[in-house]
Structures are given as C-alpha cells and as structure tokens.
Coordinates of C-alpha atoms in Angstrom, one line a residue:
M214 CA 26.0 49.5 76.4
N215 CA 26.1 51.5 73.1
A216 CA 23.1 53.7 72.3
P217 CA 21.1 52.4 69.4
M218 CA 22.1 53.9 66.1
Q219 CA 19.6 56.5 64.9
T220 CA 18.6 56.4 61.3
T221 CA 18.1 59.5 59.3
K222 CA 15.6 59.7 56.5
I223 CA 17.2 61.2 53.4
N224 CA 15.8 62.1 50.1
D225 CA 16.5 60.2 46.9
T226 CA 19.0 62.9 45.7
T227 CA 21.2 62.6 48.8
E228 CA 21.0 58.8 48.6
Q229 CA 22.1 58.9 45.0
A230 CA 25.1 61.2 45.9
V231 CA 26.1 58.9 48.8
R232 CA 26.1 55.7 46.7
S233 CA 29.5 54.4 45.6
E234 CA 29.2 53.4 42.0
L235 CA 31.8 52.9 39.3
L236 CA 31.0 56.0 37.4
A237 CA 30.1 58.2 40.4
P238 CA 32.4 60.9 41.8
R239 CA 34.4 59.7 44.8
F240 CA 35.6 61.2 48.0
Y241 CA 39.3 60.9 48.8
R242 CA 41.8 60.7 51.6
T243 CA 45.6 60.9 51.1
D244 CA 49.0 61.1 52.9
Y245 CA 48.7 64.6 54.3
D246 CA 52.2 64.6 55.6
A247 CA 53.6 63.9 52.2
V248 CA 51.5 66.7 50.6
G249 CA 52.7 69.1 53.3
K250 CA 56.4 68.5 52.3
I251 CA 56.0 70.0 48.9
N252 CA 58.6 72.7 48.3
V253 CA 57.1 75.4 46.1
E254 CA 60.4 77.3 45.7
P255 CA 61.1 75.9 42.2
V256 CA 57.9 77.6 41.0
R257 CA 57.8 80.5 43.5
Q258 CA 57.2 83.2 40.9
Q259 CA 54.2 81.5 39.3
W260 CA 53.0 80.4 42.7
N261 CA 52.9 84.0 44.1
S262 CA 51.1 85.2 41.0
M263 CA 48.5 82.5 41.4
M264 CA 48.0 83.2 45.1
E265 CA 47.3 86.9 44.3
E266 CA 44.5 85.8 42.0
Y267 CA 43.0 83.7 44.8
K268 CA 43.3 86.6 47.2
E269 CA 41.6 88.9 44.7
D270 CA 38.6 86.6 44.6
R271 CA 37.1 87.9 41.4
N272 CA 34.1 85.7 41.7
R273 CA 33.2 86.6 45.3
A274 CA 29.8 88.2 44.3
H275 CA 29.1 85.9 41.4
F276 CA 27.7 82.9 43.4
R277 CA 25.7 85.2 45.7
Q278 CA 23.3 86.1 42.8
E279 CA 19.9 84.6 42.8
F280 CA 17.7 83.2 40.0
D281 CA 14.1 82.0 39.8
Y282 CA 13.0 79.0 37.9
D283 CA 9.7 77.4 37.2
A284 CA 10.3 73.7 37.9
T285 CA 7.3 72.7 35.7
T286 CA 9.4 73.4 32.7
L287 CA 11.3 70.3 33.5
T288 CA 8.7 68.1 35.2
S289 CA 6.7 68.2 32.0
D290 CA 9.5 66.1 30.4
P291 CA 10.2 63.3 32.9
E292 CA 13.3 61.9 31.1
L293 CA 14.9 65.3 30.8
H294 CA 14.0 66.0 34.5
E295 CA 15.6 62.8 35.6
E296 CA 18.8 63.3 33.6
F297 CA 19.2 66.9 34.6
I298 CA 18.8 66.0 38.3
D299 CA 21.4 63.3 37.7
F300 CA 23.7 65.8 36.1
L301 CA 23.4 68.3 39.0
T302 CA 23.7 65.6 41.6
S303 CA 26.9 64.3 40.0
S304 CA 28.2 67.8 39.7
I305 CA 27.5 68.7 43.4
T306 CA 29.1 65.4 44.5
A307 CA 32.3 66.2 42.5
E308 CA 32.4 69.8 43.7
Y309 CA 31.9 68.9 47.4
S310 CA 34.4 66.1 47.1
G311 CA 37.0 68.7 46.2
C312 CA 35.9 70.9 49.0
V313 CA 36.2 68.1 51.6
L314 CA 39.6 67.0 50.3
Y315 CA 41.0 70.5 50.3
Q316 CA 39.7 71.2 53.8
E317 CA 41.3 68.0 55.1
I318 CA 44.6 68.8 53.5
K319 CA 44.6 72.3 54.9
K320 CA 43.7 71.0 58.4
N321 CA 46.5 68.4 58.4
V322 CA 49.5 70.2 56.9
D323 CA 52.0 72.5 58.5
N324 CA 53.2 74.0 55.2
P325 CA 51.6 77.5 55.0
A326 CA 51.9 77.7 51.2
I327 CA 50.0 74.5 50.7
A328 CA 47.5 75.3 53.6
D329 CA 46.7 78.7 52.2
L330 CA 46.1 77.2 48.7
M331 CA 43.9 74.5 49.9
G332 CA 41.8 77.0 51.9
Y333 CA 41.2 79.1 48.8
M334 CA 40.2 76.1 46.7
A335 CA 37.9 74.7 49.4
R336 CA 36.2 78.1 49.5
D337 CA 35.6 78.0 45.8
E338 CA 34.3 74.4 45.7
S339 CA 32.0 75.2 48.7
R340 CA 30.4 78.0 46.7
H341 CA 30.0 75.8 43.7
A342 CA 28.3 73.1 45.7
G343 CA 26.0 75.5 47.5
F344 CA 25.0 77.1 44.2
I345 CA 24.1 73.8 42.7
N346 CA 22.1 73.0 45.8
K347 CA 20.0 76.2 45.2
A348 CA 19.1 74.9 41.7
L349 CA 18.2 71.5 43.2
K350 CA 16.0 73.0 45.8
Q351 CA 14.1 74.9 43.2
L352 CA 13.5 71.5 41.6
G353 CA 12.1 70.1 44.8
V354 CA 15.2 68.2 45.9
A355 CA 18.6 68.9 47.4
V356 CA 21.6 67.1 48.7
D357 CA 22.3 67.0 52.4
L358 CA 26.0 67.9 52.3
G359 CA 26.6 67.3 56.0
F360 CA 25.1 63.8 55.6
L361 CA 27.1 63.2 52.4
K362 CA 30.4 64.1 54.1
R363 CA 29.7 61.8 57.0
Q364 CA 28.3 58.8 55.1
K365 CA 30.1 58.8 51.7
E366 CA 32.7 56.1 51.3
Y367 CA 36.2 57.5 51.1
T368 CA 38.9 56.1 48.8
Y369 CA 42.6 56.4 49.8
F370 CA 44.8 57.7 47.0
R371 CA 48.6 58.3 47.2
P372 CA 49.4 62.0 46.8
K373 CA 50.7 61.6 43.2
F374 CA 47.4 59.9 42.2
I375 CA 45.5 62.8 43.8
Y376 CA 47.6 65.3 41.7
Y377 CA 47.1 63.4 38.4
A378 CA 43.4 62.7 38.9
T379 CA 42.4 66.1 40.5
Y380 CA 44.4 68.1 37.9
L381 CA 42.6 66.2 35.1
S382 CA 39.2 66.6 36.9
E383 CA 39.6 70.4 37.3
K384 CA 40.8 70.9 33.7
I385 CA 38.2 68.7 32.1
G386 CA 35.6 70.4 34.3
Y387 CA 36.7 73.7 32.7
A388 CA 36.6 72.2 29.2
R389 CA 33.1 70.9 29.8
Y390 CA 31.6 74.1 31.2
I391 CA 33.2 76.4 28.7
T392 CA 32.1 74.2 25.8
I393 CA 28.5 74.2 27.0
Y394 CA 28.7 77.9 27.7
R395 CA 30.0 78.8 24.2
H396 CA 27.4 76.6 22.6
L397 CA 24.6 78.3 24.4
E398 CA 26.0 81.7 23.6
K399 CA 25.3 80.9 20.0
H400 CA 22.0 79.1 20.7
P401 CA 20.4 80.9 23.7
E402 CA 17.0 79.4 22.9
Q403 CA 18.4 76.0 24.1
R404 CA 19.4 77.3 27.5
F405 CA 16.6 75.5 29.3
H406 CA 17.8 76.4 32.8
P407 CA 19.4 79.6 34.1
I408 CA 22.3 77.8 35.9
F409 CA 24.1 77.6 32.5
N410 CA 24.5 81.4 32.7
W411 CA 27.0 80.9 35.6
F412 CA 29.3 78.6 33.7
M413 CA 31.8 81.2 32.5
E414 CA 33.0 82.3 36.0
W415 CA 32.4 78.8 37.4
C416 CA 34.7 77.2 34.8
N417 CA 37.4 79.9 35.4
D418 CA 37.6 78.8 39.0
E419 CA 38.0 75.2 37.8
F420 CA 40.8 76.3 35.5
R421 CA 42.7 78.1 38.3
H422 CA 42.4 75.0 40.5
G423 CA 43.9 73.0 37.7
E424 CA 46.8 75.5 37.5
S425 CA 47.4 74.9 41.2
F426 CA 47.9 71.2 40.7
A427 CA 50.1 71.9 37.7
L428 CA 52.4 74.0 39.8
M429 CA 52.5 71.3 42.5
M430 CA 53.5 68.8 39.9
R431 CA 56.0 71.0 38.2
A432 CA 57.6 71.6 41.6
Q433 CA 58.1 67.8 41.8
P434 CA 59.5 67.0 38.3
E435 CA 60.1 63.4 39.3
L436 CA 56.3 62.9 39.2
L437 CA 56.4 63.5 35.4
R438 CA 59.3 61.2 34.5
G439 CA 60.1 57.5 34.3
H440 CA 57.4 55.0 35.4
N441 CA 55.1 57.8 36.5
K442 CA 54.4 58.4 32.8
L443 CA 52.5 55.0 32.9
W444 CA 50.3 56.3 35.7
I445 CA 49.7 59.5 33.8
R446 CA 48.5 57.5 30.8
F447 CA 46.3 55.4 33.0
F448 CA 44.5 58.4 34.6
I449 CA 44.0 60.2 31.2
I450 CA 42.3 57.1 29.7
A451 CA 40.3 56.5 32.9
V452 CA 39.0 60.0 33.1
Y453 CA 38.2 60.3 29.4
S454 CA 36.4 56.9 29.2
T455 CA 34.4 57.5 32.4
M456 CA 33.2 60.9 31.0
Y457 CA 32.3 59.3 27.6
V458 CA 30.2 56.6 29.2
R459 CA 28.5 58.9 31.7
D460 CA 27.6 61.5 29.1
H461 CA 26.1 58.9 26.8
N462 CA 23.9 57.8 29.7
R463 CA 22.2 61.3 29.4
P464 CA 20.9 61.5 25.8
K465 CA 17.9 63.6 26.7
L466 CA 20.0 66.2 28.4
Y467 CA 22.2 66.7 25.4
E468 CA 19.2 66.6 23.0
A469 CA 17.7 69.5 25.1
L470 CA 20.9 71.4 24.8
G471 CA 21.1 70.8 21.1
M472 CA 24.4 69.0 21.4
D473 CA 25.6 65.6 20.2
P474 CA 27.2 63.9 23.2
T475 CA 30.0 62.3 21.1
E476 CA 30.9 65.6 19.4
F477 CA 30.7 67.3 22.8
D478 CA 33.0 64.8 24.4
F479 CA 35.7 64.9 21.7
R480 CA 35.6 68.7 21.7
V481 CA 36.2 68.5 25.5
F482 CA 39.0 66.0 24.9
D483 CA 40.7 68.3 22.4
I484 CA 40.6 71.3 24.9
T485 CA 41.8 69.2 27.8
T486 CA 44.6 67.6 25.7
A487 CA 45.8 71.1 24.6
I488 CA 45.8 72.3 28.2
T489 CA 47.4 69.3 29.9
Q490 CA 50.5 69.6 27.7
Q491 CA 51.6 72.3 30.2
V492 CA 52.5 69.5 32.7
F493 CA 52.0 66.1 31.2
P494 CA 54.8 64.8 29.0
L495 CA 52.4 62.7 26.9
S496 CA 48.9 62.9 25.5
V497 CA 46.4 60.4 24.2
D498 CA 45.6 60.5 20.5
T499 CA 41.8 60.9 20.8
D500 CA 41.5 61.1 17.0
D501 CA 42.8 57.5 16.6
P502 CA 39.8 55.5 15.2
R503 CA 40.8 52.6 17.6
F504 CA 40.5 55.0 20.5
R505 CA 37.0 56.1 19.4
K506 CA 36.0 52.5 18.8
G507 CA 37.2 51.5 22.3
L508 CA 35.2 54.2 24.0
E509 CA 32.1 53.1 22.1
R510 CA 32.8 49.5 23.1
L511 CA 32.9 50.6 26.8
R512 CA 29.7 52.5 26.4
D513 CA 28.0 49.4 25.0
I514 CA 29.4 47.2 27.7
S515 CA 28.1 49.7 30.4
A516 CA 24.6 49.6 29.0
K517 CA 24.5 45.8 28.8
S518 CA 26.0 45.6 32.3
T519 CA 23.3 47.9 33.7
A520 CA 20.6 45.7 32.0
A521 CA 22.1 42.5 33.5
K522 CA 22.2 43.9 37.0
E523 CA 18.6 45.0 36.7
R524 CA 17.6 41.5 35.5
G525 CA 19.3 40.0 38.6
G526 CA 19.4 36.3 39.3
I527 CA 22.3 33.9 38.5
M528 CA 22.3 34.7 34.8
G529 CA 22.3 38.4 35.5
R530 CA 25.3 38.1 37.8
L531 CA 27.2 35.8 35.4
T532 CA 26.5 38.2 32.5
A533 CA 27.6 41.2 34.5
G534 CA 30.8 39.4 35.5
A535 CA 31.6 38.5 31.9
L536 CA 31.0 42.1 30.8
A537 CA 33.3 43.4 33.6
V538 CA 36.1 41.2 32.2
S539 CA 35.3 42.5 28.7
A540 CA 35.4 46.1 30.0
G541 CA 38.8 45.4 31.6
L542 CA 40.2 44.0 28.3
T543 CA 38.8 46.9 26.3
F544 CA 40.4 49.4 28.7
A545 CA 43.7 47.5 28.4
R546 CA 43.6 47.8 24.7
L547 CA 43.0 51.5 25.0
Y548 CA 45.9 51.8 27.4
C549 CA 48.3 50.1 24.9
L550 CA 47.5 52.4 22.0
P551 CA 50.4 54.7 21.0
V552 CA 50.6 58.1 22.7
K553 CA 52.1 61.4 21.7
H554 CA 55.2 62.6 23.6
H555 CA 56.3 66.2 23.9
E556 CA 58.6 68.4 25.8
L557 CA 57.3 70.4 28.7
P558 CA 57.2 74.2 28.2
E559 CA 59.3 76.5 30.3
D560 CA 56.5 79.0 30.7
F561 CA 53.7 76.8 31.9
R562 CA 51.1 79.1 33.4
M563 CA 48.0 79.3 31.1
E564 CA 45.0 81.5 30.7
P565 CA 41.4 80.3 30.1
T566 CA 41.2 81.5 26.5
W567 CA 38.8 78.9 25.0

C-alpha cells in the first residue's frame, strides 16, 4: 500500500510561482541528446572567448552584497506592494526556470563544451534567483525554490524552440534591466527599492547568456533559414506581446518608477530588435501602427478575459472563450504583418553598450 501523500503548506508567493498561467514564466524540458550533438567548431574562436568570460566570473562578488530595506515603505501603498511582489515573483520564476533547464542539460549531455557552458549559466541564474529571494524575504515573503522545482508544470520544447525562446528571453531581459537602470540613473529619487542598484551587472549576465544561444544558433545555420524563419517570427511576436500585456498589468509599479509602460516597452523592443539582428535574419517592425494597435488590442482582451473569469458562471466561461478566439485572431493578424529582412553579420559577437 502506498503511503498517504503529505501536503506541504506553502506561502502565497510560492503558490503564485507554481501556478501555470498563460503569461507566467514556464519551466522547460527538451531533447538533451540533440542539444549534446551541437558542434561548436564553426564558431570556435568566439566560443573560446565567451568561455573565458564565464571563467573570469566578473560578478562573483556582486550578488554576495547585502542591503537593508524597510518593508513599510511598500506596505503603505498596497497596490504598489502587490505589483512589486508580482514583479519579483515573475522574475525569480524566470531566473530559476533557466537555472533548472541549464542544470538538466548539463547533467544529460556528453558534449563537454555544451556541459561547461550550461554549468556556468546555471551558476549565474542560481545567483539571480537567490538574490531576488533575499528581497522577497525582506518583504515578508519568499519562494520555496525546491518546492517550485518539484511542483511546477514542465513544458516540452524541441531544442530549436528552446534556442529561439531562451535567446529572446535573455536578450529582452537585458534590455528591460538596462532601460530601468538608465532611467533611475537620471532619476534616483524614483529608485524606491535598492534591488534596482544591482541591475547593471545583472543585465550583463543576461546579455552574455543571450550571446551563448546566439553562438549555438550560428553554429547551426539551418536553424536560421527556410521554414525556420516562420518560427522565429512566431517567437518574436509571442515574446513581445506577452511582455506588453504583462507590463500593462502593473500600472502602479511603472508609475512609482516614473515610467510609462508603453514607452518603456517600445524602448525595450527597439534595443532587443537591434541586438537580435546578430542572429535572426528578420525583425518585426514595432513602429508599424498596426503592430501597436494589435498589442493594445491584446491588452484589452486580456483585461476583459480576467474580468470574465472572475465573474465565473456560464456567461463568464462563454465570454472568456469568445475572448480567447479574439486573442488568437489578433495574434494571427500581428503574425501576418510585413517584417524586415536583413543579412547576418560575419562578426556577430556583441557588447552590452546600451
């Protein structure tokens, strides 16, 4: 007879991180054997240079630093407190998702070049997740990372989908952190929490991780040609639209930072688009008024869908279903908009100069 399953009481933040929602960061599995077969020789010179940067570990001491924070600064504004907790929880879930994925790849491949790379990236993401948890603990909450790893639903992605999605995630993460950091350099009075002081080194880690996936894709040029261009377009639009909707669900957070979420997002899109031309043969025209209108339409649908689900009942479910169809059609229209094509540069390593 099986022993009865023991239930573990978890806090609301851990429960939020574990939930599988459309806009929430996911945990992934993939075909580890296929990843292990990557031949890095076509990019060996750039690969060796990148690995030396990982070995140097410039940010070793950075995330060991401590900071104190009076949580009452946030609890006096319940809306800001809630949105900031949501921001940190989403961030720690994304960082730890990367950590777990890279650890699993390292454990399951025989290719020493790939295994070493994944070990370094897992190290970085573990530091990031642990650092965010320090901030959450000072706010009276924290995410149980062990529970999250065991209980979070995992999504299987083919290796090339992992490359496209994770490359974009790392590069857009850099663009987000550096945009906030530069803004707060000019407006330090709006730095309402000390964690923002860590964003420079933090985002440079994200940038280097993106470079790693750029090298893996440039070592497999077939991933950047033919029908794979359709997948690249899909992931760009999916990542951009998800970010737009999620950021507009946190109006109080951006108000506290003194930033307009729409202007912030399109600045992030501009940086990400400039960076991704190192490896993607196409980019989305984010200045196209139809693109902007489509994102706003998705934001409106998301808000109405949330309200319908909260209302519940038959009408709530019917409304949510109709809105899901509308969201799918809106995404399809975004997907069909013209894109910009360009040649890939021969020298494709980049430096975080934004």
